[in-house]
Amino acid sequence: GPGSQQQGSGNAGVTLFRPDGNLRALDEIEADVIRLAIGHYRGRMTEVARRLGIGRSTLYRKLGELGIDQSAA
């Protein structure tokens, strides 16, 4: 019901399924999670990496591989 969403984040969720009912590709889901985390932690990449359980260098590599513009996330 109301109030069930996490505070501090608007539409906080990652869609796992496509409209046709099939699962989305893992890299698409991963990109969404990273974008969500960057927004949630307001671009604090050290915190984003820590919360995702990866190193900062890994995070930056993923940003490049997934084509994520960190400033626009």
Phi, psi and omega in degrees: 000196179296144180086002180277342178284150178295141178287154175085356177223134185292265180267074187279095178187155177239127180281123182268338184244147174283164177303332181278002175095352178274155179291143177282160178295146183300322181292330176292316179296317180300318179299319178297316181298316181295316177301316180300316182294319179298318178293317183295320181262018172051043173077008178280092191295328178297317179292318178303311181298317181297316182291329179277350178076028178231163177283159180298321180296323177295318179300312180295324177296318179296321178303316179292313182297322184270356178070035181267125174272108187297331181287332183263000184289000000 
